[in-house]
Amino acid sequence: MGQRKRGAGRLRGYLFGCFCAVLLRSLASAQLRYSISEEVNGGTVVGNIAKDLGLDKSTLKDRKYRAVSSDADPLFHVNENDGILYVSRKIDRETVCSDSSTCMINLKTVLENPLEVHYVRVEVLDINDHSPSFQDNETTLEISESVLPGTRYQLKSAKDPDSGHFSVQHYKLSQNDHFRLEVKDKRNDIKLPILIVQKPLDRETAGSHSLTLTALDGGKPPKSGYMNILINVLDVNDNVPVFSKDVYSVMLNENSPVETTVIQVNATDLDEGPNGEVVYSFSNSVSKNILDLFDINSLTGELTVKGLIDFEDKDEYEIEIQASDKGLAPLTAEKSVVIKIIDLNDNAPEIEVTSFSSSVPEDSRPGTTVALISVNDLDSGLNGKIICSISEEAGFALSASLQDTMFSIVTKSSLDREKKSQYDLTITAKDAGHPSLSSEKTISVVVSDVNDNSPEFLQSPYTFYITEGNEPGAKMFSVKAFDRDENENALISYHVTGEGSKESTLISFLNINSETGDIVAMRQFDFETLKTFRFQVVASDSGTPSLSSNVTVNVFILDQNDNAPVILYPVSSNGSAEGVEEIPRNVNAGHLVTKVRAYDADIGYNGWLLFSLQEVTDHSLFGLDRYTGQIRTLRSFTETDEAEHKLVILVKDNGNVSLSATATVIVKLVEPKEAFAASDVKSAAKDDEDTNVTFYLMITLGSVSVLFIISIIVLIAMQCSKSPDYTSKYLQETNYDGTLCHSIQYRSGDKRYMLVGPRMSIGSTIVPGSHANTLVLPDRRRTSEEVSSCETDIWTHGVSAILKMSNALLGHHFVVGSTPPEQELVSGLSYCS
């Protein structure tokens, strides 16, 4: 039972909470109305808006709660701490609402974040602070003695700035026997005093009468005003002018030019002479405002425009026209002319920016409010109907609110500061009149930056060529990234990272300037040790959170001529480049004496060796091939030739600053028998070794065959998985140490080139642009016939490699200028790959 009661209590509490929420929402959207008397002191409380709207007082100050007014000295203000509406200064109702019986003041109160607008109406109640007064303190009437009892004379009415019950309520005439007073009610609560002849006048008995007219308002006690009336009794004039129409009504356009004829009234008098001549004038009841706007021709009765007619000031006028004769005792008649003003579209709409956020983040969601505007047109009807639009700017739209004259500017789509950082929005308000009038207001909205762009490198990847032997600590090259964001979001810092453990040791010798991207090396690079390496540079911005990107940097080391040639043959037992060659004396010209072999660790032209005879005992006996290093006889030997000859061979490379080495060959001439004996001894020694060599040769041939088959399988797999596009511009060949010719292949555009030269190492690079000593090769993107040709080439190279290895194991020498066996096999594979 207790649980049921608690459950029912919770249900009632929930329903009560929902009811309160609905009630508060209804109050928040309703328009508040207060009333206050005029002339109260400044600081008087009008009402508690926050309480009546159900607003949280603790948030009012943060949300900038205020009353919006276009007046420089507003009548009311809102305390942003407690939400109470106060009077700012004394209010004179007659000044604020001079032409209205009910004085209503409309206020707008605004809350920001989120934006809320509430409307408050304050009625200023009238107090009896003015007394009635007449336009003139004294007036004179001339009345014929022949007037009959009941003749009426309209007097000037009294004016009281107060309204309602506190305005003029009745009149009182001083005590007399001949006149009485009657009050006529007109529009807008105007009461006209009418003097009525009560009994016939006798000029001989009394030529004049002095009366006092008192005007009283409805105050308690009432306030009053006085006017003295002097009545002069005239002689007989017994016909009153008569107007031709009972009712005069006319339509008049506002802004009609001065002297425009509005209407012409006409009145006739049956009397003759001056008593029958009619003159026209405005009635004494006509106000000064009407006298400023209209004029009447006293002779013709033509009513014309005198001032500016503005529909927005007043849309209808009722003017009392008086027709009087020229008798000694003029008789008058009055007729009302009703003028209805036609509204013209003469007021352009007015645009007021109530609230405005000059900056909006670029990641703002669609629908974010940027500004709140209100529009107003003083015209009425279609002339006052406003159509509001915004300029054709991508990203913003105009949204109507609950009030017809209130609009909000909201984001329509996502913003991107990098595409456009500022929008000049033009709001156009156009009415529906003919012709239509419009006005514009432009506001500038700045799109503030957020960190939504990662740094971007100018190149990707970077490729740099540096010469070996660089100076440690000197700048080698630099990378550069840019960020499309601004300020801190675009401030970039750089750091280096390796792609794997292979580069980790090398990366430790690199240093990058975190601000400029300049990269220096803290060690020298040696082409013979390292030909190429790569690493990554990471660029990070300073935004929150930070964004980054990386780029791969490929570095190629360029060779310098920093290695002198090394003599491989001849080499003596003590390590010097010196050897002894014995040849028979009876050899013919062209006999190969020996071959000088040399090696240069450099590549390309720096490793291309040339041989020359620096010193020889007899230039006519021996010749040296400058490219191969072969020494041959130039002629047959004679008996007179010396038995021993010394040849000094200079070996130099082809670098810009050439490096060289020398070798000494002693050639001894022996008799043919001695040469044959030496040859037999060598052949016997060699026969002893043939048995062991044959065994090793079989093993070698088998290994090479297996290697060749595996290479074919690898090549087929590479061809199946290979992309038709080639990512490497340079095609590398294996190297062979020595003086034999080698080649390096590379691509430039749609062609492939082969550089032919001595000894090109693996990883060697050639600077593109110089095609000296090159052959144009067919494109590697081959057809099926080329693939077939490639397979044939593999078999050819493979067989050639096996034969050359066999010869090498058997002790045979290669033909000068031929390709080494291991190079032969790799060349076939690399050509097809």
PDB file of C-alpha atoms in Angstrom, residues 237-444:
ATOM      1  CA  ASN A 237     -30.628  90.540 -41.477  1.00  0.00           C
ATOM      2  CA  ASP A 238     -33.120  87.707 -41.598  1.00  0.00           C
ATOM      3  CA  ASN A 239     -31.746  85.200 -44.222  1.00  0.00           C
ATOM      4  CA  VAL A 240     -28.995  82.742 -43.485  1.00  0.00           C
ATOM      5  CA  PRO A 241     -26.730  81.399 -46.269  1.00  0.00           C
ATOM      6  CA  VAL A 242     -27.651  77.878 -47.361  1.00  0.00           C
ATOM      7  CA  PHE A 243     -25.120  75.310 -48.668  1.00  0.00           C
ATOM      8  CA  SER A 244     -25.863  73.466 -51.920  1.00  0.00           C
ATOM      9  CA  LYS A 245     -25.152  70.019 -50.433  1.00  0.00           C
ATOM     10  CA  ASP A 246     -26.048  68.387 -47.201  1.00  0.00           C
ATOM     11  CA  VAL A 247     -22.741  66.455 -47.049  1.00  0.00           C
ATOM     12  CA  TYR A 248     -19.360  67.301 -48.558  1.00  0.00           C
ATOM     13  CA  SER A 249     -16.890  64.397 -48.864  1.00  0.00           C
ATOM     14  CA  VAL A 250     -13.758  64.110 -50.993  1.00  0.00           C
ATOM     15  CA  MET A 251     -10.693  61.832 -51.499  1.00  0.00           C
ATOM     16  CA  LEU A 252      -7.247  63.459 -51.524  1.00  0.00           C
ATOM     17  CA  ASN A 253      -3.856  61.889 -52.295  1.00  0.00           C
ATOM     18  CA  GLU A 254      -1.194  62.435 -49.750  1.00  0.00           C
ATOM     19  CA  ASN A 255       1.754  64.583 -50.824  1.00  0.00           C
ATOM     20  CA  SER A 256      -0.529  66.601 -53.098  1.00  0.00           C
ATOM     21  CA  PRO A 257       1.197  69.769 -54.296  1.00  0.00           C
ATOM     22  CA  VAL A 258       0.482  73.093 -52.654  1.00  0.00           C
ATOM     23  CA  GLU A 259      -2.524  74.980 -54.114  1.00  0.00           C
ATOM     24  CA  THR A 260      -4.115  71.737 -55.278  1.00  0.00           C
ATOM     25  CA  THR A 261      -7.916  72.190 -55.238  1.00  0.00           C
ATOM     26  CA  VAL A 262      -9.506  69.783 -52.781  1.00  0.00           C
ATOM     27  CA  ILE A 263     -13.196  70.764 -53.155  1.00  0.00           C
ATOM     28  CA  GLN A 264     -15.332  73.806 -53.783  1.00  0.00           C
ATOM     29  CA  VAL A 265     -18.294  74.526 -51.519  1.00  0.00           C
ATOM     30  CA  ASN A 266     -21.179  76.725 -52.509  1.00  0.00           C
ATOM     31  CA  ALA A 267     -23.731  78.587 -50.404  1.00  0.00           C
ATOM     32  CA  THR A 268     -26.498  81.069 -51.382  1.00  0.00           C
ATOM     33  CA  ASP A 269     -28.319  83.850 -49.482  1.00  0.00           C
ATOM     34  CA  LEU A 270     -31.806  85.087 -50.484  1.00  0.00           C
ATOM     35  CA  ASP A 271     -31.119  88.525 -49.168  1.00  0.00           C
ATOM     36  CA  GLU A 272     -30.113  91.312 -51.410  1.00  0.00           C
ATOM     37  CA  GLY A 273     -27.168  93.592 -51.363  1.00  0.00           C
ATOM     38  CA  PRO A 274     -24.508  93.084 -48.765  1.00  0.00           C
ATOM     39  CA  ASN A 275     -26.868  90.897 -46.742  1.00  0.00           C
ATOM     40  CA  GLY A 276     -26.969  88.450 -49.681  1.00  0.00           C
ATOM     41  CA  GLU A 277     -23.241  88.395 -50.496  1.00  0.00           C
ATOM     42  CA  VAL A 278     -21.678  85.225 -49.076  1.00  0.00           C
ATOM     43  CA  VAL A 279     -18.116  84.904 -47.865  1.00  0.00           C
ATOM     44  CA  TYR A 280     -16.475  81.644 -46.788  1.00  0.00           C
ATOM     45  CA  SER A 281     -14.171  80.939 -43.896  1.00  0.00           C
ATOM     46  CA  PHE A 282     -13.140  78.194 -41.537  1.00  0.00           C
ATOM     47  CA  SER A 283     -15.298  77.663 -38.518  1.00  0.00           C
ATOM     48  CA  ASN A 284     -14.023  78.737 -35.150  1.00  0.00           C
ATOM     49  CA  SER A 285     -13.768  75.038 -34.201  1.00  0.00           C
ATOM     50  CA  VAL A 286     -11.033  74.348 -36.762  1.00  0.00           C
ATOM     51  CA  SER A 287      -7.678  73.593 -35.111  1.00  0.00           C
ATOM     52  CA  LYS A 288      -4.402  75.276 -35.900  1.00  0.00           C
ATOM     53  CA  ASN A 289      -3.044  72.089 -37.549  1.00  0.00           C
ATOM     54  CA  ILE A 290      -5.819  72.216 -40.153  1.00  0.00           C
ATOM     55  CA  LEU A 291      -5.196  75.899 -40.752  1.00  0.00           C
ATOM     56  CA  ASP A 292      -1.571  75.022 -41.528  1.00  0.00           C
ATOM     57  CA  LEU A 293      -2.588  72.345 -44.047  1.00  0.00           C
ATOM     58  CA  PHE A 294      -5.584  73.873 -45.864  1.00  0.00           C
ATOM     59  CA  ASP A 295      -6.744  77.242 -47.120  1.00  0.00           C
ATOM     60  CA  ILE A 296     -10.124  78.474 -48.407  1.00  0.00           C
ATOM     61  CA  ASN A 297     -10.908  81.187 -50.912  1.00  0.00           C
ATOM     62  CA  SER A 298     -13.338  83.511 -49.153  1.00  0.00           C
ATOM     63  CA  LEU A 299     -15.054  84.521 -52.391  1.00  0.00           C
ATOM     64  CA  THR A 300     -15.229  81.235 -54.337  1.00  0.00           C
ATOM     65  CA  GLY A 301     -15.362  78.682 -51.514  1.00  0.00           C
ATOM     66  CA  GLU A 302     -12.521  76.740 -53.095  1.00  0.00           C
ATOM     67  CA  LEU A 303     -10.623  74.614 -50.546  1.00  0.00           C
ATOM     68  CA  THR A 304      -6.939  74.190 -51.481  1.00  0.00           C
ATOM     69  CA  VAL A 305      -3.842  72.481 -50.091  1.00  0.00           C
ATOM     70  CA  LYS A 306      -1.540  74.730 -48.119  1.00  0.00           C
ATOM     71  CA  GLY A 307       0.912  72.351 -46.432  1.00  0.00           C
ATOM     72  CA  LEU A 308       2.252  68.797 -46.612  1.00  0.00           C
ATOM     73  CA  ILE A 309      -0.465  66.158 -46.475  1.00  0.00           C
ATOM     74  CA  ASP A 310       0.902  62.958 -44.907  1.00  0.00           C
ATOM     75  CA  PHE A 311      -1.261  59.870 -44.597  1.00  0.00           C
ATOM     76  CA  GLU A 312       1.016  58.554 -41.883  1.00  0.00           C
ATOM     77  CA  ASP A 313       0.193  61.587 -39.701  1.00  0.00           C
ATOM     78  CA  LYS A 314      -3.563  61.470 -40.221  1.00  0.00           C
ATOM     79  CA  ASP A 315      -5.759  59.595 -42.676  1.00  0.00           C
ATOM     80  CA  GLU A 316      -8.957  61.735 -42.417  1.00  0.00           C
ATOM     81  CA  TYR A 317      -9.853  65.367 -41.770  1.00  0.00           C
ATOM     82  CA  GLU A 318     -13.243  66.908 -40.911  1.00  0.00           C
ATOM     83  CA  ILE A 319     -13.272  70.643 -41.534  1.00  0.00           C
ATOM     84  CA  GLU A 320     -16.082  72.988 -40.577  1.00  0.00           C
ATOM     85  CA  ILE A 321     -16.701  75.549 -43.356  1.00  0.00           C
ATOM     86  CA  GLN A 322     -18.622  78.689 -42.450  1.00  0.00           C
ATOM     87  CA  ALA A 323     -20.639  80.725 -44.970  1.00  0.00           C
ATOM     88  CA  SER A 324     -21.517  84.263 -43.860  1.00  0.00           C
ATOM     89  CA  ASP A 325     -23.362  87.113 -45.548  1.00  0.00           C
ATOM     90  CA  LYS A 326     -22.214  90.700 -45.553  1.00  0.00           C
ATOM     91  CA  GLY A 327     -25.133  92.100 -43.691  1.00  0.00           C
ATOM     92  CA  LEU A 328     -24.679  94.476 -40.840  1.00  0.00           C
ATOM     93  CA  ALA A 329     -25.553  91.567 -38.642  1.00  0.00           C
ATOM     94  CA  PRO A 330     -24.022  88.710 -40.727  1.00  0.00           C
ATOM     95  CA  LEU A 331     -25.814  85.434 -40.735  1.00  0.00           C
ATOM     96  CA  THR A 332     -23.722  82.310 -40.962  1.00  0.00           C
ATOM     97  CA  ALA A 333     -24.174  78.684 -41.830  1.00  0.00           C
ATOM     98  CA  GLU A 334     -21.679  75.862 -41.224  1.00  0.00           C
ATOM     99  CA  LYS A 335     -21.062  72.666 -43.105  1.00  0.00           C
ATOM    100  CA  SER A 336     -18.565  69.875 -42.467  1.00  0.00           C
ATOM    101  CA  VAL A 337     -16.227  68.788 -45.266  1.00  0.00           C
ATOM    102  CA  VAL A 338     -14.809  65.251 -44.771  1.00  0.00           C
ATOM    103  CA  ILE A 339     -11.461  64.735 -46.500  1.00  0.00           C
ATOM    104  CA  LYS A 340     -10.193  61.159 -46.684  1.00  0.00           C
ATOM    105  CA  ILE A 341      -6.466  60.887 -47.424  1.00  0.00           C
ATOM    106  CA  ILE A 342      -5.346  58.242 -49.937  1.00  0.00           C
ATOM    107  CA  ASP A 343      -2.133  56.513 -48.957  1.00  0.00           C
ATOM    108  CA  LEU A 344       0.730  56.636 -51.465  1.00  0.00           C
ATOM    109  CA  ASN A 345       3.841  54.525 -51.328  1.00  0.00           C
ATOM    110  CA  ASP A 346       6.102  57.322 -50.185  1.00  0.00           C
ATOM    111  CA  ASN A 347       7.968  55.613 -47.339  1.00  0.00           C
ATOM    112  CA  ALA A 348      10.753  53.148 -47.964  1.00  0.00           C
ATOM    113  CA  PRO A 349      11.059  50.242 -45.520  1.00  0.00           C
ATOM    114  CA  GLU A 350      13.419  50.769 -42.604  1.00  0.00           C
ATOM    115  CA  ILE A 351      15.878  48.043 -41.555  1.00  0.00           C
ATOM    116  CA  GLU A 352      17.160  47.857 -37.995  1.00  0.00           C
ATOM    117  CA  VAL A 353      19.838  45.386 -36.871  1.00  0.00           C
ATOM    118  CA  THR A 354      18.725  44.357 -33.392  1.00  0.00           C
ATOM    119  CA  SER A 355      21.516  41.873 -32.642  1.00  0.00           C
ATOM    120  CA  PHE A 356      24.625  41.015 -34.637  1.00  0.00           C
ATOM    121  CA  SER A 357      27.560  38.600 -34.323  1.00  0.00           C
ATOM    122  CA  SER A 358      30.343  39.966 -36.535  1.00  0.00           C
ATOM    123  CA  SER A 359      32.371  36.718 -36.395  1.00  0.00           C
ATOM    124  CA  VAL A 360      31.226  33.131 -36.901  1.00  0.00           C
ATOM    125  CA  PRO A 361      33.468  30.011 -36.708  1.00  0.00           C
ATOM    126  CA  GLU A 362      33.866  28.143 -39.975  1.00  0.00           C
ATOM    127  CA  ASP A 363      32.712  24.885 -38.325  1.00  0.00           C
ATOM    128  CA  SER A 364      29.348  26.365 -37.301  1.00  0.00           C
ATOM    129  CA  ARG A 365      26.412  24.101 -37.975  1.00  0.00           C
ATOM    130  CA  PRO A 366      23.817  25.120 -40.576  1.00  0.00           C
ATOM    131  CA  GLY A 367      21.097  27.143 -38.900  1.00  0.00           C
ATOM    132  CA  THR A 368      23.411  29.135 -36.621  1.00  0.00           C
ATOM    133  CA  THR A 369      21.983  32.618 -36.029  1.00  0.00           C
ATOM    134  CA  VAL A 370      24.311  35.420 -37.124  1.00  0.00           C
ATOM    135  CA  ALA A 371      22.082  38.482 -36.787  1.00  0.00           C
ATOM    136  CA  LEU A 372      18.547  39.515 -35.854  1.00  0.00           C
ATOM    137  CA  ILE A 373      16.907  42.296 -37.873  1.00  0.00           C
ATOM    138  CA  SER A 374      13.575  44.072 -37.754  1.00  0.00           C
ATOM    139  CA  VAL A 375      11.870  45.925 -40.632  1.00  0.00           C
ATOM    140  CA  ASN A 376       9.192  48.598 -40.617  1.00  0.00           C
ATOM    141  CA  ASP A 377       7.233  50.601 -43.190  1.00  0.00           C
ATOM    142  CA  LEU A 378       5.148  53.632 -42.227  1.00  0.00           C
ATOM    143  CA  ASP A 379       2.790  53.091 -45.145  1.00  0.00           C
ATOM    144  CA  SER A 380      -0.348  50.979 -44.849  1.00  0.00           C
ATOM    145  CA  GLY A 381      -1.990  48.217 -46.825  1.00  0.00           C
ATOM    146  CA  LEU A 382       0.075  46.821 -49.670  1.00  0.00           C
ATOM    147  CA  ASN A 383       2.320  49.875 -49.459  1.00  0.00           C
ATOM    148  CA  GLY A 384       3.338  48.776 -45.985  1.00  0.00           C
ATOM    149  CA  LYS A 385       3.644  45.046 -46.732  1.00  0.00           C
ATOM    150  CA  ILE A 386       7.372  44.202 -46.689  1.00  0.00           C
ATOM    151  CA  ILE A 387       9.196  41.455 -48.558  1.00  0.00           C
ATOM    152  CA  CYS A 388      12.654  40.884 -47.102  1.00  0.00           C
ATOM    153  CA  SER A 389      15.507  39.137 -48.919  1.00  0.00           C
ATOM    154  CA  ILE A 390      19.247  38.637 -48.613  1.00  0.00           C
ATOM    155  CA  SER A 391      21.959  38.859 -51.263  1.00  0.00           C
ATOM    156  CA  GLU A 392      22.816  35.730 -53.228  1.00  0.00           C
ATOM    157  CA  GLU A 393      25.682  34.715 -50.973  1.00  0.00           C
ATOM    158  CA  ALA A 394      26.399  31.014 -50.566  1.00  0.00           C
ATOM    159  CA  GLY A 395      26.177  29.975 -46.951  1.00  0.00           C
ATOM    160  CA  PHE A 396      23.554  32.332 -45.489  1.00  0.00           C
ATOM    161  CA  ALA A 397      19.764  32.579 -45.554  1.00  0.00           C
ATOM    162  CA  LEU A 398      17.004  34.773 -44.128  1.00  0.00           C
ATOM    163  CA  SER A 399      14.581  33.126 -41.731  1.00  0.00           C
ATOM    164  CA  ALA A 400      11.252  34.672 -40.666  1.00  0.00           C
ATOM    165  CA  SER A 401      10.287  34.681 -36.977  1.00  0.00           C
ATOM    166  CA  LEU A 402       6.915  34.718 -35.231  1.00  0.00           C
ATOM    167  CA  GLN A 403       6.641  38.457 -35.806  1.00  0.00           C
ATOM    168  CA  ASP A 404       6.054  39.534 -39.422  1.00  0.00           C
ATOM    169  CA  THR A 405       8.604  42.285 -39.097  1.00  0.00           C
ATOM    170  CA  MET A 406      11.363  40.211 -37.449  1.00  0.00           C
ATOM    171  CA  PHE A 407      13.911  38.131 -39.374  1.00  0.00           C
ATOM    172  CA  SER A 408      17.048  36.241 -38.455  1.00  0.00           C
ATOM    173  CA  ILE A 409      20.115  35.660 -40.635  1.00  0.00           C
ATOM    174  CA  VAL A 410      21.307  32.071 -40.273  1.00  0.00           C
ATOM    175  CA  THR A 411      24.010  29.938 -41.847  1.00  0.00           C
ATOM    176  CA  LYS A 412      22.592  27.877 -44.684  1.00  0.00           C
ATOM    177  CA  SER A 413      25.503  25.507 -45.345  1.00  0.00           C
ATOM    178  CA  SER A 414      28.952  24.692 -44.060  1.00  0.00           C
ATOM    179  CA  LEU A 415      31.491  27.518 -44.177  1.00  0.00           C
ATOM    180  CA  ASP A 416      35.116  27.290 -45.266  1.00  0.00           C
ATOM    181  CA  ARG A 417      37.381  30.160 -44.281  1.00  0.00           C
ATOM    182  CA  GLU A 418      40.061  28.954 -46.690  1.00  0.00           C
ATOM    183  CA  LYS A 419      37.669  29.503 -49.606  1.00  0.00           C
ATOM    184  CA  LYS A 420      36.112  32.718 -48.316  1.00  0.00           C
ATOM    185  CA  SER A 421      36.972  34.507 -45.088  1.00  0.00           C
ATOM    186  CA  GLN A 422      34.448  37.352 -45.171  1.00  0.00           C
ATOM    187  CA  TYR A 423      30.919  37.793 -46.415  1.00  0.00           C
ATOM    188  CA  ASP A 424      29.297  41.143 -47.128  1.00  0.00           C
ATOM    189  CA  LEU A 425      25.618  40.385 -46.694  1.00  0.00           C
ATOM    190  CA  THR A 426      23.156  42.861 -48.157  1.00  0.00           C
ATOM    191  CA  ILE A 427      19.639  42.759 -46.677  1.00  0.00           C
ATOM    192  CA  THR A 428      16.994  44.188 -48.992  1.00  0.00           C
ATOM    193  CA  ALA A 429      13.543  45.206 -47.731  1.00  0.00           C
ATOM    194  CA  LYS A 430      11.009  45.875 -50.496  1.00  0.00           C
ATOM    195  CA  ASP A 431       7.366  46.872 -50.086  1.00  0.00           C
ATOM    196  CA  ALA A 432       4.461  45.758 -52.288  1.00  0.00           C
ATOM    197  CA  GLY A 433       3.446  49.235 -53.432  1.00  0.00           C
ATOM    198  CA  HIS A 434       3.351  50.572 -56.986  1.00  0.00           C
ATOM    199  CA  PRO A 435       5.952  51.672 -57.676  1.00  0.00           C
ATOM    200  CA  SER A 436       7.748  49.583 -55.104  1.00  0.00           C
ATOM    201  CA  LEU A 437      10.226  51.199 -52.701  1.00  0.00           C
ATOM    202  CA  SER A 438      13.138  49.390 -51.141  1.00  0.00           C
ATOM    203  CA  SER A 439      16.075  49.938 -48.818  1.00  0.00           C
ATOM    204  CA  GLU A 440      19.269  48.026 -48.177  1.00  0.00           C
ATOM    205  CA  LYS A 441      21.639  47.438 -45.296  1.00  0.00           C
ATOM    206  CA  THR A 442      24.964  45.662 -45.577  1.00  0.00           C
ATOM    207  CA  ILE A 443      26.664  43.809 -42.739  1.00  0.00           C
ATOM    208  CA  SER A 444      30.066  42.137 -42.846  1.00  0.00           C
TER     209      SER A 444
END
